[in-house]
Short mmCIF file of C-alpha atoms and ligand atoms in Angstrom, two decimals:
data_model
loop_
_atom_site.label_atom_id
_atom_site.label_comp_id
_atom_site.label_asym_id
_atom_site.label_seq_id
_atom_site.Cartn_x
_atom_site.Cartn_y
_atom_site.Cartn_z
CA MET A 1 -27.97 1.04 -5.42
CA VAL A 2 -26.34 -2.11 -4.27
CA LYS A 3 -28.65 -5.08 -3.79
CA SER A 4 -27.34 -5.97 -0.37
CA ILE A 5 -24.56 -5.21 2.07
CA ASN A 6 -23.35 -8.01 4.27
CA GLN A 7 -20.91 -7.98 7.14
CA LEU A 8 -18.78 -11.09 6.85
CA ARG A 9 -16.93 -12.08 10.00
CA PRO A 10 -15.07 -15.34 9.43
CA LYS A 11 -13.42 -16.45 12.67
CA PHE A 12 -10.03 -18.11 12.42
CA THR A 13 -8.77 -18.34 15.98
CA THR A 14 -9.31 -17.14 19.56
CA HIS A 15 -7.24 -14.39 21.12
CA ALA A 16 -5.69 -14.87 24.57
CA ASP A 17 -8.21 -12.36 25.96
CA GLY A 18 -11.02 -14.68 24.87
CA SER A 19 -12.21 -12.58 21.94
CA ASP A 20 -12.67 -14.02 18.47
CA ALA A 21 -10.03 -13.28 15.87
CA VAL A 22 -12.05 -12.50 12.75
CA LEU A 23 -11.62 -10.87 9.36
CA TYR A 24 -13.83 -7.77 9.06
CA ILE A 25 -15.12 -7.92 5.49
CA HIS A 26 -17.91 -5.79 4.01
CA GLU A 27 -19.60 -7.45 1.05
CA LEU A 28 -21.39 -5.12 -1.37
CA VAL A 29 -23.53 -7.10 -3.81
CA GLY A 30 -24.64 -5.40 -7.02
CA GLU A 31 -27.97 -5.75 -8.84
CA GLN A 32 -26.15 -7.13 -11.87
CA ASP A 33 -23.66 -9.96 -12.16
CA GLY A 34 -19.98 -9.20 -12.55
CA PRO A 35 -16.58 -9.91 -11.08
CA THR A 36 -15.76 -9.74 -7.37
CA ILE A 37 -13.33 -6.92 -6.64
CA GLY A 38 -11.36 -7.00 -3.39
CA ILE A 39 -10.10 -3.74 -1.87
CA SER A 40 -7.92 -4.09 1.22
CA ALA A 41 -5.67 -1.94 3.38
CA ALA A 42 -3.40 -1.95 6.43
CA ILE A 43 -1.79 -5.33 5.85
CA HIS A 44 1.05 -3.34 7.40
CA GLY A 45 -0.61 -1.99 10.54
CA ASN A 46 1.06 1.42 10.50
CA GLU A 47 -0.08 2.22 6.95
CA ASN A 48 -3.59 3.43 7.70
CA THR A 49 -4.29 5.96 4.92
CA GLY A 50 -5.89 3.20 2.85
CA SER A 51 -8.11 2.15 5.76
CA GLN A 52 -9.47 5.67 5.98
CA ALA A 53 -10.03 5.70 2.22
CA ILE A 54 -11.98 2.43 2.39
CA LEU A 55 -14.31 3.99 5.01
CA GLU A 56 -14.96 6.85 2.56
CA LEU A 57 -15.38 4.41 -0.33
CA TYR A 58 -17.92 2.39 1.66
CA ARG A 59 -20.00 5.51 2.32
CA LEU A 60 -19.96 6.38 -1.39
CA LEU A 61 -20.33 2.93 -2.93
CA LYS A 62 -23.36 1.83 -0.94
CA ASP A 63 -25.49 4.28 -2.94
CA VAL A 64 -23.98 3.66 -6.38
CA PRO A 65 -25.31 1.16 -8.98
CA LEU A 66 -22.92 -1.77 -8.83
CA LYS A 67 -22.18 -4.56 -11.25
CA GLY A 68 -20.71 -7.58 -9.53
CA ARG A 69 -19.50 -7.63 -5.98
CA ILE A 70 -17.02 -5.69 -3.88
CA LEU A 71 -15.30 -7.08 -0.79
CA LEU A 72 -13.84 -4.39 1.46
CA LEU A 73 -11.20 -5.49 3.98
CA PRO A 74 -10.35 -2.15 5.63
CA VAL A 75 -7.97 -3.49 8.30
CA ALA A 76 -6.13 -6.61 7.20
CA ASN A 77 -3.84 -6.65 10.24
CA PRO A 78 -5.91 -5.47 13.25
CA TYR A 79 -3.42 -6.23 16.06
CA ALA A 80 -0.69 -4.26 14.27
CA PHE A 81 -3.11 -1.50 13.26
CA ALA A 82 -4.31 -0.99 16.85
CA VAL A 83 -0.82 -0.13 18.06
CA ASN A 84 0.35 1.61 14.85
CA GLU A 85 3.05 -0.97 14.17
CA ARG A 86 4.05 -2.60 10.88
CA TYR A 87 3.85 -6.10 12.38
CA SER A 88 1.53 -7.74 14.89
CA THR A 89 3.00 -7.55 18.37
CA ILE A 90 1.98 -11.19 18.93
CA ASP A 91 4.62 -12.77 16.68
CA LYS A 92 6.36 -9.72 15.17
CA VAL A 93 6.53 -11.09 11.64
CA ASP A 94 5.59 -9.37 8.39
CA LEU A 95 2.05 -10.56 7.56
CA ASN A 96 2.77 -9.69 3.94
CA ARG A 97 5.50 -12.34 3.75
CA GLN A 98 3.43 -15.22 5.21
CA PHE A 99 1.10 -16.04 2.32
CA PRO A 100 -0.55 -18.42 1.59
CA GLY A 101 -0.38 -18.84 5.38
CA ASN A 102 -0.69 -21.80 7.69
CA PRO A 103 -3.68 -22.63 9.93
CA LYS A 104 -1.30 -24.37 12.38
CA GLY A 105 1.35 -21.63 12.29
CA THR A 106 1.93 -18.45 14.27
CA TYR A 107 -0.83 -15.87 14.65
CA SER A 108 0.20 -13.95 11.50
CA GLN A 109 0.47 -17.20 9.53
CA GLN A 110 -3.05 -18.15 10.68
CA LEU A 111 -4.28 -14.68 9.72
CA ALA A 112 -2.62 -15.02 6.28
CA HIS A 113 -4.31 -18.39 5.84
CA ALA A 114 -7.71 -16.94 6.75
CA MET A 115 -7.16 -14.06 4.31
CA THR A 116 -6.25 -16.54 1.60
CA GLU A 117 -9.34 -18.70 2.23
CA HIS A 118 -11.96 -16.01 2.75
CA TYR A 119 -10.64 -13.14 0.68
CA LEU A 120 -7.78 -13.73 -1.79
CA ASN A 121 -9.23 -17.00 -3.11
CA VAL A 122 -12.70 -15.56 -3.75
CA ILE A 123 -11.89 -12.27 -5.48
CA ASP A 124 -11.34 -11.77 -9.22
CA VAL A 125 -9.40 -8.49 -8.94
CA HIS A 126 -7.23 -7.24 -6.05
CA ILE A 127 -6.65 -3.59 -5.19
CA ASP A 128 -4.15 -3.52 -2.31
CA LEU A 129 -3.73 -0.17 -0.55
CA HIS A 130 -0.41 0.62 1.17
CA SER A 131 0.92 3.98 2.33
CA GLY A 132 3.76 5.58 4.19
CA THR A 133 3.60 5.44 7.96
CA ASP A 134 3.39 8.40 10.33
CA ARG A 135 6.90 9.28 9.15
CA PRO A 136 7.69 8.96 5.42
CA THR A 137 5.27 9.91 2.64
CA VAL A 138 5.12 7.79 -0.48
CA ASP A 139 3.57 8.14 -3.94
CA TYR A 140 3.71 5.41 -6.60
CA VAL A 141 1.83 2.41 -7.99
CA TYR A 142 3.24 -1.03 -8.79
CA ILE A 143 2.64 -2.51 -12.21
CA TRP A 144 2.34 -6.27 -11.78
CA ASN A 145 0.10 -8.07 -14.26
CA ASP A 146 -2.48 -5.44 -15.29
CA GLU A 147 -0.89 -2.22 -16.46
CA ARG A 148 -4.21 -0.61 -17.44
CA LEU A 149 -5.61 -1.15 -13.94
CA SER A 150 -2.45 0.20 -12.26
CA ARG A 151 -2.43 3.27 -14.50
CA ALA A 152 -6.13 3.93 -13.82
CA PHE A 153 -5.36 4.94 -10.22
CA GLY A 154 -3.94 8.10 -11.78
CA SER A 155 -0.58 8.41 -10.00
CA LYS A 156 2.18 10.12 -11.95
CA LEU A 157 4.81 7.53 -11.00
CA LEU A 158 4.55 3.80 -11.60
CA TYR A 159 7.09 1.08 -10.87
CA ARG A 160 7.48 -2.15 -12.81
CA PRO A 161 9.66 -4.44 -10.66
CA VAL A 162 12.14 -6.68 -12.38
CA GLU A 163 12.05 -9.86 -10.33
CA ASN A 164 15.22 -11.85 -9.78
CA LYS A 165 15.51 -15.21 -11.48
CA GLN A 166 14.07 -17.14 -8.57
CA GLY A 167 11.15 -14.74 -8.35
CA THR A 168 11.64 -14.47 -4.61
CA VAL A 169 11.94 -10.70 -4.23
CA PHE A 170 8.38 -10.43 -3.02
CA GLY A 171 7.99 -14.04 -1.83
CA GLY A 172 5.12 -14.59 0.59
CA THR A 173 3.24 -11.40 -0.27
CA THR A 174 -0.45 -11.56 -1.17
CA LYS A 175 0.59 -11.83 -4.79
CA SER A 176 2.00 -15.32 -4.15
CA VAL A 177 -1.71 -16.23 -4.00
CA THR A 178 -3.29 -13.68 -6.32
CA ILE A 179 -0.70 -13.75 -9.11
CA ASP A 180 1.52 -16.81 -8.70
CA THR A 181 -1.33 -19.22 -7.90
CA ARG A 182 -4.48 -17.61 -9.33
CA ASN A 183 -3.23 -15.03 -11.85
CA ILE A 184 -5.99 -12.48 -11.19
CA PRO A 185 -5.40 -8.76 -11.94
CA VAL A 186 -3.58 -7.03 -9.09
CA ALA A 187 -2.75 -3.38 -8.43
CA VAL A 188 -0.69 -2.36 -5.40
CA ILE A 189 -1.01 1.30 -4.47
CA GLU A 190 1.49 3.22 -2.33
CA LEU A 191 0.17 6.66 -1.38
CA GLY A 192 0.26 8.95 1.65
CA GLY A 193 1.75 8.94 5.13
CA GLY A 194 3.84 11.44 7.04
CA ILE A 195 3.08 14.01 9.73
CA VAL A 196 1.00 16.01 7.28
CA ASP A 197 -2.70 16.35 6.52
CA GLN A 198 -3.79 13.08 4.91
CA GLY A 199 -6.84 14.79 3.33
CA PRO A 200 -5.34 15.24 -0.15
CA TYR A 201 -4.03 11.65 -0.16
CA LEU A 202 -7.40 10.31 1.00
CA LYS A 203 -9.16 12.20 -1.78
CA ARG A 204 -6.69 10.93 -4.38
CA THR A 205 -7.09 7.36 -3.08
CA VAL A 206 -10.90 7.52 -3.19
CA ASP A 207 -10.93 9.15 -6.64
CA GLY A 208 -8.29 6.74 -7.94
CA VAL A 209 -10.11 3.62 -6.74
CA LEU A 210 -13.43 4.90 -8.14
CA ASN A 211 -11.69 5.42 -11.49
CA MET A 212 -10.34 1.86 -11.32
CA LEU A 213 -13.87 0.59 -10.63
CA LYS A 214 -15.13 2.54 -13.68
CA THR A 215 -12.28 1.10 -15.75
CA LEU A 216 -13.34 -2.39 -14.63
CA GLY A 217 -16.99 -1.62 -15.48
CA ALA A 218 -18.14 -2.20 -11.89
CA ILE A 219 -19.68 1.26 -11.47
CA PRO A 220 -21.11 3.62 -14.11
CA GLY A 221 -19.20 6.50 -15.63
CA ASP A 222 -16.38 7.01 -18.08
CA PRO A 223 -12.86 6.64 -16.70
CA TRP A 224 -10.78 9.80 -16.82
CA THR A 225 -7.87 10.32 -19.17
CA ASN A 226 -4.77 9.53 -17.11
CA PRO A 227 -2.26 12.30 -16.44
CA GLN A 228 1.14 11.97 -18.08
CA GLN A 229 2.77 9.02 -16.33
CA ILE A 230 6.31 7.74 -15.89
CA VAL A 231 7.14 4.05 -15.47
CA VAL A 232 10.46 3.32 -13.75
CA ASN A 233 12.08 -0.12 -13.64
CA GLU A 234 14.55 0.66 -10.89
CA LEU A 235 13.82 2.01 -7.44
CA ALA A 236 16.42 2.67 -4.74
CA GLY A 237 15.54 2.73 -1.05
CA ILE A 238 17.95 4.86 0.97
CA ARG A 239 18.14 4.58 4.74
CA PRO A 240 19.95 7.01 7.01
CA SER A 241 22.93 5.28 8.58
CA GLN A 242 22.87 7.63 11.59
CA GLY A 243 20.09 8.37 14.07
CA GLY A 244 18.95 11.91 14.77
CA TRP A 245 16.90 14.65 13.15
CA LEU A 246 16.35 13.80 9.49
CA GLU A 247 16.14 17.16 7.75
CA PRO A 248 14.52 16.91 4.31
CA LEU A 249 16.17 18.66 1.38
CA ALA A 250 14.58 16.77 -1.53
CA PRO A 251 12.08 18.15 -4.03
CA ALA A 252 8.45 16.99 -3.76
CA ASN A 253 7.43 13.43 -4.67
CA GLY A 254 7.07 13.15 -8.42
CA GLU A 255 9.72 15.83 -9.01
CA ILE A 256 13.11 15.34 -10.65
CA ILE A 257 16.30 15.10 -8.57
CA LYS A 258 19.69 15.32 -10.28
CA GLY A 259 22.98 13.64 -9.38
CA GLY A 260 24.91 15.52 -6.70
CA GLU A 261 21.77 16.87 -4.99
CA LEU A 262 21.05 15.92 -1.39
CA LEU A 263 17.96 14.04 -0.27
CA GLY A 264 18.44 15.16 3.29
CA ARG A 265 20.83 15.30 6.19
CA VAL A 266 20.91 13.84 9.69
CA VAL A 267 21.66 16.32 12.44
CA SER A 268 22.27 15.41 16.08
CA PRO A 269 19.53 16.78 18.35
CA TYR A 270 22.17 16.79 21.10
CA THR A 271 25.39 18.23 19.67
CA PHE A 272 23.78 19.90 16.58
CA GLU A 273 26.50 18.29 14.44
CA THR A 274 25.65 17.17 10.92
CA LEU A 275 26.12 13.41 11.23
CA GLU A 276 25.37 12.49 7.65
CA GLU A 277 24.54 14.03 4.30
CA ILE A 278 22.47 11.74 2.10
CA PRO A 279 23.01 12.11 -1.66
CA THR A 280 20.60 10.96 -4.32
CA PRO A 281 21.77 7.68 -5.89
CA PHE A 282 21.04 8.43 -9.55
CA GLU A 283 22.28 10.95 -12.13
CA ASN A 284 18.70 11.45 -13.21
CA GLY A 285 16.14 10.48 -10.59
CA VAL A 286 12.57 11.11 -9.51
CA MET A 287 11.34 11.37 -5.90
CA ILE A 288 9.03 8.57 -4.77
CA MET A 289 9.23 8.52 -0.97
CA GLN A 290 10.60 10.97 1.58
CA HIS A 291 10.09 12.64 4.93
CA LEU A 292 8.20 15.91 4.55
CA THR A 293 8.99 17.18 8.03
CA ARG A 294 12.07 17.12 10.27
CA ASN A 295 11.59 13.72 11.87
CA LEU A 296 13.56 11.85 14.49
CA VAL A 297 14.89 8.67 12.90
CA HIS A 298 16.83 5.67 14.08
CA SER A 299 19.82 4.52 12.07
CA GLY A 300 18.48 2.26 9.34
CA ASP A 301 14.90 3.61 9.38
CA TYR A 302 13.03 4.13 6.14
CA GLY A 303 14.44 7.30 4.62
CA PHE A 304 13.89 7.89 0.93
CA MET A 305 12.99 6.17 -2.31
CA VAL A 306 14.19 7.47 -5.65
CA GLY A 307 13.26 6.11 -9.08
CA ASN A 308 15.86 5.91 -11.84
CA LEU A 309 14.75 7.85 -14.91
CA GLU A 310 17.45 6.07 -16.91
CA GLY A 311 15.47 3.46 -18.83
CA ALA A 312 12.11 4.85 -17.68
CA THR A 313 9.21 4.96 -20.13
CA ASP A 314 5.95 6.89 -20.54
ZN1 ZN B 1 2.90 -1.81 3.08
#
């Protein structure tokens, strides 16, 4: 049992329709002392698989003995979430590039500042849930500063980014607060999305986060033995350069793709011409993100991600 559940609603500004702009945080307080673990989702408003998982986690965790405290932030970016867009329609900037935020800045900068004050600065561990959108489906976990925690989610594929010298590749993300300023353990999950049943991804997200909480000692139970995992250091994002039907040809996420194989092709819905064939970028690659159905894409949309198995480790 948790000792108490509190609904925290810090207000940070007023919307033009007169309503309060607040962060919706659920605070689960355990009977015993321990670290505060933050679990958040939908910082990109069109990545809602994690939000659904947090609803399921809330229903489960409220009846489980808890050590420490959990802060659930199921919808980090409500205005973007409501319209299924990556960015808020108010200022159309990436919330996850605005941290630590600015209380005198644009709406997303104010939101980032409120998240920093009321969430990122008060947690001791951050589990950040991202997903594909209603188009591509993704499946990997970032390794930032706590490999054990990242591995405990149980995904087969993990990615350890090699930052450039200035360290600006992911400038302004939540980790500019959590890692660069505070150096707390962080795991960023990428799982789900696409025009397919999200049920299996939801279940994996819930099970994975529960295993992370066991690994952290926040809830009882022995963590599982992780499946065999692959850590890649290089990830390529491939965007179709033509608009049209994107027809998938790639193997499933987590499967090997060899040089010369096609990820997919773009076919004109109008003339039926093949406008583009999209080859895999590596001799020896592994699928990380793709479209699982024939989707209409714009030129330059998110297409595929492939990990380079050259230099990958267990
Ligand atoms: Zn995201």
